[in-house]
Every structure is written in C-alpha cells, then in structure tokens.
mmCIF file of C-alpha atoms in Angstrom:
data_model
loop_
_atom_site.group_PDB
_atom_site.id
_atom_site.type_symbol
_atom_site.label_atom_id
_atom_site.label_comp_id
_atom_site.label_asym_id
_atom_site.label_seq_id
_atom_site.Cartn_x
_atom_site.Cartn_y
_atom_site.Cartn_z
ATOM 1 C CA MET A 77 6.952 15.049 8.622
ATOM 2 C CA PRO A 78 3.730 14.203 8.218
ATOM 3 C CA ARG A 79 2.753 12.164 5.006
ATOM 4 C CA THR A 80 -0.044 12.869 2.810
ATOM 5 C CA LEU A 81 -2.629 10.465 0.767
ATOM 6 C CA GLU A 82 -4.698 11.370 -1.737
ATOM 7 C CA PRO A 83 -6.568 7.820 -1.940
ATOM 8 C CA PHE A 84 -7.223 6.387 -5.269
ATOM 9 C CA ARG A 85 -4.460 8.778 -6.472
ATOM 10 C CA THR A 86 -1.201 9.641 -4.382
ATOM 11 C CA PHE A 87 0.999 9.204 -1.540
ATOM 12 C CA ASP A 88 3.205 11.928 -0.814
ATOM 13 C CA SER A 89 4.855 11.753 -4.771
ATOM 14 C CA TYR A 90 4.168 8.359 -5.073
ATOM 15 C CA ALA A 91 1.293 8.197 -8.168
ATOM 16 C CA PHE A 92 -0.717 5.424 -8.292
ATOM 17 C CA GLY A 93 -0.060 3.739 -12.322
ATOM 18 C CA SER A 94 3.706 5.005 -12.549
ATOM 19 C CA THR A 95 5.491 2.764 -13.659
ATOM 20 C CA MET A 96 8.853 1.197 -12.129
ATOM 21 C CA ALA A 97 11.651 3.278 -14.781
ATOM 22 C CA GLU A 98 9.242 6.496 -14.043
ATOM 23 C CA VAL A 99 9.576 5.782 -9.965
ATOM 24 C CA LYS A 100 13.499 4.895 -10.597
ATOM 25 C CA ALA A 101 13.499 7.944 -11.595
ATOM 26 C CA SER A 102 12.063 11.440 -9.397
ATOM 27 C CA PHE A 103 13.126 8.995 -6.815
ATOM 28 C CA GLY A 104 16.110 7.484 -7.693
ATOM 29 C CA GLU A 105 17.185 3.603 -6.750
ATOM 30 C CA PRO A 106 15.230 2.045 -3.900
ATOM 31 C CA ASP A 107 16.793 0.353 -0.875
ATOM 32 C CA LEU A 108 15.559 -2.563 -1.737
ATOM 33 C CA GLU A 109 14.223 -4.354 -4.195
ATOM 34 C CA GLU A 110 12.278 -7.703 -4.779
ATOM 35 C CA ALA A 111 11.261 -9.926 -7.361
ATOM 36 C CA ASP A 112 8.130 -12.156 -6.237
ATOM 37 C CA GLU A 113 7.288 -14.224 -8.734
ATOM 38 C CA ILE A 114 4.767 -16.242 -6.849
ATOM 39 C CA MET A 115 2.974 -12.814 -6.103
ATOM 40 C CA GLU A 116 3.710 -11.548 -9.137
ATOM 41 C CA GLU A 117 4.783 -8.477 -7.866
ATOM 42 C CA VAL A 118 8.048 -6.094 -8.019
ATOM 43 C CA ARG A 119 8.438 -4.204 -5.293
ATOM 44 C CA PHE A 120 10.721 -0.654 -4.099
ATOM 45 C CA THR A 121 11.263 0.326 -0.682
ATOM 46 C CA TYR A 122 12.614 3.672 0.236
ATOM 47 C CA GLY A 123 13.047 3.672 4.089
ATOM 48 C CA SER A 124 9.524 3.154 5.388
ATOM 49 C CA VAL A 125 7.708 3.230 2.703
ATOM 50 C CA THR A 126 7.063 -0.055 0.468
ATOM 51 C CA LEU A 127 5.542 -0.164 -3.635
ATOM 52 C CA TYR A 128 4.471 -2.853 -5.198
ATOM 53 C CA PHE A 129 4.291 -2.365 -8.267
ATOM 54 C CA ILE A 130 1.623 -5.242 -10.256
ATOM 55 C CA ASP A 131 1.627 -6.685 -13.552
ATOM 56 C CA ASN A 132 -1.611 -5.841 -15.084
ATOM 57 C CA GLU A 133 -0.852 -9.066 -17.756
ATOM 58 C CA PRO A 134 -0.032 -11.875 -14.883
ATOM 59 C CA GLY A 135 2.212 -13.985 -16.214
ATOM 60 C CA ASP A 136 2.918 -17.600 -15.923
ATOM 61 C CA LEU A 137 2.999 -18.564 -12.589
ATOM 62 C CA GLY A 138 6.355 -21.498 -13.821
ATOM 63 C CA ALA A 139 8.212 -19.236 -15.281
ATOM 64 C CA ASP A 140 12.043 -19.281 -14.486
ATOM 65 C CA PRO A 141 12.153 -16.195 -12.047
ATOM 66 C CA GLU A 142 14.616 -14.333 -13.923
ATOM 67 C CA GLU A 143 12.802 -14.372 -17.083
ATOM 68 C CA TRP A 144 9.403 -13.280 -15.081
ATOM 69 C CA ALA A 145 10.953 -10.402 -13.915
ATOM 70 C CA ALA A 146 13.119 -9.444 -17.527
ATOM 71 C CA GLY A 147 9.123 -9.686 -18.943
ATOM 72 C CA PHE A 148 7.608 -7.892 -15.791
ATOM 73 C CA GLU A 149 5.522 -4.524 -16.894
ATOM 74 C CA GLY A 150 4.507 -3.616 -13.703
ATOM 75 C CA VAL A 151 2.533 -0.812 -12.551
ATOM 76 C CA LEU A 152 1.898 0.618 -8.698
ATOM 77 C CA ARG A 153 -0.749 -0.650 -7.190
ATOM 78 C CA ASP A 154 -0.003 -0.835 -4.101
ATOM 79 C CA ILE A 155 1.915 1.491 -1.403
ATOM 80 C CA SER A 156 2.734 0.568 3.153
ATOM 81 C CA VAL A 157 3.984 2.519 5.008
ATOM 82 C CA ASP A 158 5.101 1.336 9.074
ATOM 83 C CA GLY A 159 5.244 3.933 11.166
ATOM 84 C CA ASP A 160 5.162 7.336 9.682
ATOM 85 C CA ASP A 161 2.594 9.605 10.705
ATOM 86 C CA VAL A 162 -0.465 9.694 6.949
ATOM 87 C CA VAL A 163 -2.277 11.928 7.105
ATOM 88 C CA VAL A 164 -6.190 11.348 5.350
ATOM 89 C CA GLU A 165 -8.610 13.939 4.179
ATOM 90 C CA GLY A 166 -6.557 16.341 7.567
ATOM 91 C CA PHE A 167 -6.802 13.052 9.594
ATOM 92 C CA HIS A 168 -3.602 11.785 11.296
ATOM 93 C CA LEU A 169 -2.415 8.104 11.533
ATOM 94 C CA THR A 170 -1.103 8.403 14.330
ATOM 95 C CA ASP A 171 -3.833 10.345 16.592
ATOM 96 C CA ASP A 172 -6.121 7.838 17.560
ATOM 97 C CA ALA A 173 -9.153 10.604 18.553
ATOM 98 C CA GLN A 174 -8.272 11.778 14.648
ATOM 99 C CA VAL A 175 -8.066 7.803 13.584
ATOM 100 C CA ALA A 176 -11.460 7.145 15.486
ATOM 101 C CA ALA A 177 -12.878 10.598 13.515
ATOM 102 C CA LEU A 178 -11.521 9.578 9.982
ATOM 103 C CA LEU A 179 -13.096 5.476 10.957
ATOM 104 C CA GLY A 180 -16.618 7.783 11.863
ATOM 105 C CA LYS A 181 -16.915 9.283 8.573
ATOM 106 C CA HIS A 182 -16.766 6.801 6.705
ATOM 107 C CA PRO A 183 -17.973 3.708 6.536
ATOM 108 C CA HIS A 184 -15.429 0.545 7.384
ATOM 109 C CA GLU A 185 -15.501 -3.154 8.469
ATOM 110 C CA THR A 186 -12.750 -4.276 11.172
ATOM 111 C CA VAL A 187 -11.672 -8.007 10.984
ATOM 112 C CA LYS A 188 -8.857 -8.705 13.937
ATOM 113 C CA ASP A 189 -6.591 -6.511 13.881
ATOM 114 C CA TYR A 190 -6.973 -5.276 10.834
ATOM 115 C CA THR A 191 -9.703 -2.064 9.484
ATOM 116 C CA LEU A 192 -10.835 -1.645 5.620
ATOM 117 C CA VAL A 193 -11.880 1.314 4.568
ATOM 118 C CA ALA A 194 -13.023 1.287 1.540
ATOM 119 C CA GLU A 195 -13.634 4.436 -0.361
ATOM 120 C CA LEU A 196 -10.327 5.703 0.997
ATOM 121 C CA GLY A 197 -8.345 2.311 -0.587
ATOM 122 C CA LEU A 198 -7.226 2.155 3.491
ATOM 123 C CA LEU A 199 -6.554 -0.942 4.777
ATOM 124 C CA LEU A 200 -5.067 -0.053 8.761
ATOM 125 C CA GLY A 201 -3.669 -2.648 10.607
ATOM 126 C CA GLY A 202 -1.712 -2.866 14.105
ATOM 127 C CA PHE A 203 -4.010 0.294 15.089
ATOM 128 C CA ALA A 204 -5.361 -1.682 18.794
ATOM 129 C CA LYS A 205 -1.521 -1.599 19.612
ATOM 130 C CA LYS A 206 -0.149 0.891 22.276
ATOM 131 C CA ASN A 207 3.305 0.769 20.654
ATOM 132 C CA ARG A 208 2.431 3.141 17.220
ATOM 133 C CA SER A 209 5.952 1.467 15.529
ATOM 134 C CA LYS A 210 4.005 -1.543 14.351
ATOM 135 C CA ARG A 211 1.350 0.249 13.140
ATOM 136 C CA MET A 212 0.500 0.375 9.147
ATOM 137 C CA VAL A 213 -0.995 1.670 6.253
ATOM 138 C CA ASP A 214 -2.144 -0.342 3.396
ATOM 139 C CA MET A 215 -2.909 2.339 0.551
ATOM 140 C CA ARG A 216 -4.579 1.194 -2.875
ATOM 141 C CA SER A 217 -5.652 1.496 -6.005
ATOM 142 C CA GLU A 218 -9.086 1.410 -6.943
ATOM 143 C CA ASP A 219 -8.966 -1.497 -8.538
ATOM 144 C CA ARG A 220 -6.452 -3.417 -5.657
ATOM 145 C CA LEU A 221 -10.139 -2.932 -3.594
ATOM 146 C CA PRO A 222 -11.380 -6.385 -4.155
ATOM 147 C CA ALA A 223 -7.619 -7.787 -2.754
ATOM 148 C CA MET A 224 -7.478 -5.650 -0.002
ATOM 149 C CA ARG A 225 -11.054 -7.515 0.682
ATOM 150 C CA ALA A 226 -9.419 -10.731 0.135
ATOM 151 C CA MET A 227 -6.499 -10.211 2.741
ATOM 152 C CA LEU A 228 -9.625 -8.350 5.079
ATOM 153 C CA GLU A 229 -10.794 -12.408 4.464
ATOM 154 C CA VAL A 230 -7.868 -13.954 5.023
ATOM 155 C CA GLN A 231 -7.033 -12.802 8.900
#
C-alpha cells in the first residue's frame, strides 16, 4: 500500500514537529527505540519507517548517556523509509519512470547514489540499484535541509 509524503508536513500520519510522547500516544510503543547521544537524536522504528527526534537545544556531548537521554526533548525532524512505495505529488517512488518525472519537475542534486530534492525535503538513496528493496527515502523538516546537504557532500 502506498505511503504519502506531504513535504515538510507529514508522512502518512506522522507529523513533523511531533514530540516522542505524541507519537507514542498515536502509534504505541515503537518496534525499536534507540538513544544516540553522539548524534544527539532518539530514533523510533515502526516496521520499515524510522523516525528521528532531534533536540532544538543540543546537549553536552560529554554527558553521561543515561543523563543525556533523560533530559532529551526532541521533536520529529527526519523520517527514513526503506523499500516501501512512497508517493510524493502523485508520483510513486517505486516506479522508475515516475521518479524520473518527479525529478524532471524539481531541481535536484545527485552525488554518487544519492539525489537531493531540497524543495521537497527529500533525499533518495539506492535508486540506481535494480533491487528496489535496497532503496531508501529520507524526508526532512525544512530546518534540517542544511544537514541533508552536508550528508550529500560527505558522500
């Protein structure tokens, strides 16, 4: 079943800017929950979807991991999906012709196997591969576009 992205707003029923408590109240406990004090984020995984909660006030990178996690107050800023059919502006990202049509409609940058469509907050990875299960779609809130560009530059 296709999953819909409304750039910078929602992916399916996940809304950018939601707190961890709001997401848990709506979707229950995640399949996997990880606190990463080095990246200063908490990740929730629900099936093939990973939600990244990032704090607006970065903490002390030298803090004790348990102390850091206890004080974390992040909001949903990034979403990553592996292998699912994501629909953006009516284009299915599992269909190569529709991906090409979407890219033809929007300015984009490609480095190695990653394509950034900044005006949609979209980073596509693995789309040169024939195996669609190896494709990933990253979606970012608008304020995270510089981080998305930085990731592309590292590739």
